[in-house]
Short mmCIF file of C-alpha atoms in Angstrom, two decimals:
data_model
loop_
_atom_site.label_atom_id
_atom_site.label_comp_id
_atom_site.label_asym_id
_atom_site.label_seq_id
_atom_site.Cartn_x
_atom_site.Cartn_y
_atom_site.Cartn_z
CA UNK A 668 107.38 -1.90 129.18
CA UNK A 669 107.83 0.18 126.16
CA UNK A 670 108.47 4.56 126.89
CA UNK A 671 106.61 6.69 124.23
CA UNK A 672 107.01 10.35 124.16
CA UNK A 673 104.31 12.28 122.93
CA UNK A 674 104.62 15.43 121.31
CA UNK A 675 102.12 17.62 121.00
CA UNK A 676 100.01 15.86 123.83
CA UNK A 677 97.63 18.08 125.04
CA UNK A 678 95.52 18.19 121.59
CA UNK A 679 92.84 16.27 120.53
CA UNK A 680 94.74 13.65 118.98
CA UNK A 681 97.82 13.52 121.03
CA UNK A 682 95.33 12.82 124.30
CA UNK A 683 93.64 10.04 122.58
CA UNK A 684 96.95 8.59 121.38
CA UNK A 685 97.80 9.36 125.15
CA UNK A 686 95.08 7.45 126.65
CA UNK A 687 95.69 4.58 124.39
CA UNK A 688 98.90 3.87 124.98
CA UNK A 689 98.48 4.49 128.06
CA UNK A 690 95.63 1.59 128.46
CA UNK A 691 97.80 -0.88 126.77
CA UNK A 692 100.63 -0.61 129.24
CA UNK A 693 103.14 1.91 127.92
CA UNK A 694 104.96 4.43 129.75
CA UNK A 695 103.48 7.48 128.22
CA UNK A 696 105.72 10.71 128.32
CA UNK A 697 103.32 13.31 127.52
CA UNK A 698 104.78 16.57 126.41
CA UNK A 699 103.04 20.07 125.59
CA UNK A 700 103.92 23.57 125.97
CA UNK A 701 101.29 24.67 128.97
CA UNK A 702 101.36 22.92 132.65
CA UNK A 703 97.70 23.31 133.08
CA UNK A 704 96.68 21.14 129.71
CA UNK A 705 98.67 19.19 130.57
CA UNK A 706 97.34 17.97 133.75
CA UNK A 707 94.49 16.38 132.44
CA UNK A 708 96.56 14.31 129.58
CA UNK A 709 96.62 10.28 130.39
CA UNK A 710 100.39 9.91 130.99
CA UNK A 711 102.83 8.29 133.17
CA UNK A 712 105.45 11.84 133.45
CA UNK A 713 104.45 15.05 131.85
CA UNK A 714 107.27 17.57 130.91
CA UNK A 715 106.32 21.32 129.62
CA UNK A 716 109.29 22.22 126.66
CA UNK A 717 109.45 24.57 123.82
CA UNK A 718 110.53 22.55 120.92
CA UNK A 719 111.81 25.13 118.86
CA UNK A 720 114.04 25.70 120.95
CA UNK A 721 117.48 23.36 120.21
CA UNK A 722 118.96 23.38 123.71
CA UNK A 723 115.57 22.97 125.81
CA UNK A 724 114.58 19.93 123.85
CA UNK A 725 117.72 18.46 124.07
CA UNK A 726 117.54 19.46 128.20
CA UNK A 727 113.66 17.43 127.43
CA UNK A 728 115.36 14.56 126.37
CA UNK A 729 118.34 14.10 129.06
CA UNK A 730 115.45 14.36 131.43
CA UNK A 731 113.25 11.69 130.32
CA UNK A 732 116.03 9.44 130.26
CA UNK A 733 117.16 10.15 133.56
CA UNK A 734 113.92 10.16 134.98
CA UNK A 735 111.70 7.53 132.73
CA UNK A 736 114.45 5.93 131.21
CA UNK A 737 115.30 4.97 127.33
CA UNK A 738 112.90 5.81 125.05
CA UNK A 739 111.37 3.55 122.56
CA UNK A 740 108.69 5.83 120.92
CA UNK A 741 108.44 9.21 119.69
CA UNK A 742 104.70 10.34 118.10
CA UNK A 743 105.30 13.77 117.07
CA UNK A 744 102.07 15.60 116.81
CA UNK A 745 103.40 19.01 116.77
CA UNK A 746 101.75 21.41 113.82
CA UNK A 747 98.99 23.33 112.51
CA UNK A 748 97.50 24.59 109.33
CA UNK A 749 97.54 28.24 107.93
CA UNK A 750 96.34 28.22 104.25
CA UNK A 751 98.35 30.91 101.80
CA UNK A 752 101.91 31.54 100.41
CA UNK A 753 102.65 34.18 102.45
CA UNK A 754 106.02 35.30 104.55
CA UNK A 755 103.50 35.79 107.98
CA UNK A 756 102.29 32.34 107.17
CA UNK A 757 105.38 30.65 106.58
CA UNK A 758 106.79 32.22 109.52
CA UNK A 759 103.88 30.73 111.92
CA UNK A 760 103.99 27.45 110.34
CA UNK A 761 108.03 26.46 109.78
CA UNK A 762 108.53 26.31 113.46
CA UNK A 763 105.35 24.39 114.29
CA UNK A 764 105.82 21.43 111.40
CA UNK A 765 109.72 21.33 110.37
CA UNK A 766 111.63 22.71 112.89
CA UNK A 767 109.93 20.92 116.54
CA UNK A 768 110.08 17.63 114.29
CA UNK A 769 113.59 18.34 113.49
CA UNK A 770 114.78 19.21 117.05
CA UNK A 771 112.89 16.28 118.51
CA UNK A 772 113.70 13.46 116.31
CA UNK A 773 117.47 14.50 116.74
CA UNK A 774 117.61 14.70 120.45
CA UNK A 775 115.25 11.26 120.71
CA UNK A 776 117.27 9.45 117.50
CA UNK A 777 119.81 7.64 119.58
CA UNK A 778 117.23 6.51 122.16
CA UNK A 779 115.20 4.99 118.94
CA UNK A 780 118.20 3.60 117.22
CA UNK A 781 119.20 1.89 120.18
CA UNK A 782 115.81 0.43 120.91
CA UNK A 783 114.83 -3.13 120.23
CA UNK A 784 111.22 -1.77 118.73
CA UNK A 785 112.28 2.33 118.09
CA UNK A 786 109.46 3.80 116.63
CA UNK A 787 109.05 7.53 114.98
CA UNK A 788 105.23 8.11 114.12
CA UNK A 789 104.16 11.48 112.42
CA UNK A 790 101.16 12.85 110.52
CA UNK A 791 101.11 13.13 107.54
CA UNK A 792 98.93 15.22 105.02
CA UNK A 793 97.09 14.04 101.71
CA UNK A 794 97.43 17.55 100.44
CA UNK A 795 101.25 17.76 100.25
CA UNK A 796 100.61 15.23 97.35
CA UNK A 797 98.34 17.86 95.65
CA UNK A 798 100.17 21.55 96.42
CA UNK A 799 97.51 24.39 95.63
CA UNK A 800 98.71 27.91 95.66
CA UNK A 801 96.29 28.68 98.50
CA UNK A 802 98.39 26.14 100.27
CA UNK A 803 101.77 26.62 98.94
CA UNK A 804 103.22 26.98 102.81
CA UNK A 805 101.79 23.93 103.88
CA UNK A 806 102.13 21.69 101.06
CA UNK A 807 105.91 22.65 101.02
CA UNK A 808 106.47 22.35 104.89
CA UNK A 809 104.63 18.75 104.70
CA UNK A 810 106.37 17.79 102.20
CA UNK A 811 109.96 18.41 103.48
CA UNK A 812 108.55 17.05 106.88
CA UNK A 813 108.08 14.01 104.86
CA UNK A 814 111.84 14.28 103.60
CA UNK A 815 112.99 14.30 106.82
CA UNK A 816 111.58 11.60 108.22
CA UNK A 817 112.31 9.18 105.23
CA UNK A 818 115.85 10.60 105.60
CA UNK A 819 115.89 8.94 108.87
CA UNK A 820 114.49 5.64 107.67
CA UNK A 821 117.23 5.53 105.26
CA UNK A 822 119.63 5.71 108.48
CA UNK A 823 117.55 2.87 110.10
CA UNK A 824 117.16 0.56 107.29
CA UNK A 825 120.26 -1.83 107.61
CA UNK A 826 120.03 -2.19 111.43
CA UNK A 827 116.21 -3.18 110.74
CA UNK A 828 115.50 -2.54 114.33
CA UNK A 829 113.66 0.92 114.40
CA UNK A 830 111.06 1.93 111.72
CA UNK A 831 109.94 5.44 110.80
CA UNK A 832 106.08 5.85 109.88
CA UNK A 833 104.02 8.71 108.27
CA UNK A 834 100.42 7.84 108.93
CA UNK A 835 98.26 9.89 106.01
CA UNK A 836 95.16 11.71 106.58
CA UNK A 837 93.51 14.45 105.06
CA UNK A 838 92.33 15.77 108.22
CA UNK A 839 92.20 14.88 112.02
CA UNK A 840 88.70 14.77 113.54
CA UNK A 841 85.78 16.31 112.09
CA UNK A 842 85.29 15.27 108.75
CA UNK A 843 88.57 13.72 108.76
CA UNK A 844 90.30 10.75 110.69
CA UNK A 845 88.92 10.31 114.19
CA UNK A 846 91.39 10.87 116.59
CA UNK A 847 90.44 7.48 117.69
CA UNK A 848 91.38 5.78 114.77
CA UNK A 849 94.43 7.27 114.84
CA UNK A 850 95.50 6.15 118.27
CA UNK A 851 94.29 2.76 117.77
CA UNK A 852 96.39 2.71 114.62
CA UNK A 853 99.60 4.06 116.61
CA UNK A 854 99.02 1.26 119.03
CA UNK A 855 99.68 -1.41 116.72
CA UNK A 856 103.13 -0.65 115.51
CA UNK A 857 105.37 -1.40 118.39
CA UNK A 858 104.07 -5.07 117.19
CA UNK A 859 104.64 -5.01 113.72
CA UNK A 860 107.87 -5.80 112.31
CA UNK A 861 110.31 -2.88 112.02
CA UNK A 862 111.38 -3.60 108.40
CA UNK A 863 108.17 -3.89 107.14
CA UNK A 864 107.29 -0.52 108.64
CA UNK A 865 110.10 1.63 108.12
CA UNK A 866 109.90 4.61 105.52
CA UNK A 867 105.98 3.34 105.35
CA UNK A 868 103.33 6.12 104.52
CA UNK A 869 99.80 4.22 106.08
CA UNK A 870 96.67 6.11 105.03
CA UNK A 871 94.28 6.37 106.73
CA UNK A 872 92.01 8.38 104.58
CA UNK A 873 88.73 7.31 104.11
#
């Protein structure tokens, strides 16, 4: 049975992707920042950690492994939008969209390297493609999420094991992507085959 942590769990689209996952089988690790959200989030373990914070997330990921086991999944959801091209703004959003994904793909990358079906999902945004300078933060901070994560499908590429996937949306819920169809789409990966997947950007923009 496949382990999936899940960044980011205790929003809209982190407990659908929970409660997925977790109806197909897999050993969800849900992880948020606040015990009492997290509670109600379809999981197998539940772990509260500050991921902008270098040493507690790698402390999150010694403790899954020792208490879950290997991972073979990690859907960061972690984020959030400010519009603008101001200091304040960049300040709230840097930690939020570059820095957790940093921290947590490099204390899970081993885990998903080593796995037979290593997964790394994120979000992606349509508007990174189209910077404004009402969005300048944003736009920027998306789009060197982006780098990052096809940095590390560059590293996975050869082995052809573990795939790296940026599923595009313009926004979740709403007017934008259900959180449903999210999940759903999440779901399907672990089945698909790595190289096929790896470095992908899926939208899912309708």
């Amino acid at each position: 049975m496949s382990v999936v942590v899940v960044t980011g769990a205790t929003g809209d689209a982190g407990r659908a992707i929970c409660a997925t996952l977790t109806a197909a089988g897999v050993t969800v690790v849900a992880v948020g920042s606040e015990t009492g959200r997290l509670k109600s989030v379809a999981a197998s373990t539940r772990f509260v950690c500050d991921l902008t914070d270098a040493a507690a997330t790698r402390d999150l990921a010694k403790r899954v492994r020792a208490e879950v086991g290997p991972v073979d999944g990690l859907v960061h959801l972690v984020g959030g939008w400010r519009g603008g091209h101001e200091a304040d703004d960049w300040d709230w959003l840097e930690p939020r969209i570059l820095t957790t994904l940093r921290l947590a793909t490099l204390a899970f990358h081993d885990d998903l390297s080593a796995s037979a079906t290593g997964r790394l999902v994120i979000i992606g945004s349509s508007s990174a493609a189209k910077p404004t300078w009402s969005g300048a933060n944003y736009a920027t901070l998306k789009t060197a999420a982006d780098a990052w994560v096809a940095a590390i499908a560059s590293g996975w590429r050869k082995a052809g094991t573990a795939a790296a996937v940026t599923l595009v949306v313009t926004s979740i819920g709403g007017d934008g992507t259900p959180v449903d169809a999210i999940a759903s789409r999440i779901a399907t990966l672990w089945s698909e085959p790595a190289d096929a997947l790896n470095g992908a950007r899926i939208s899912l923009v309708e």
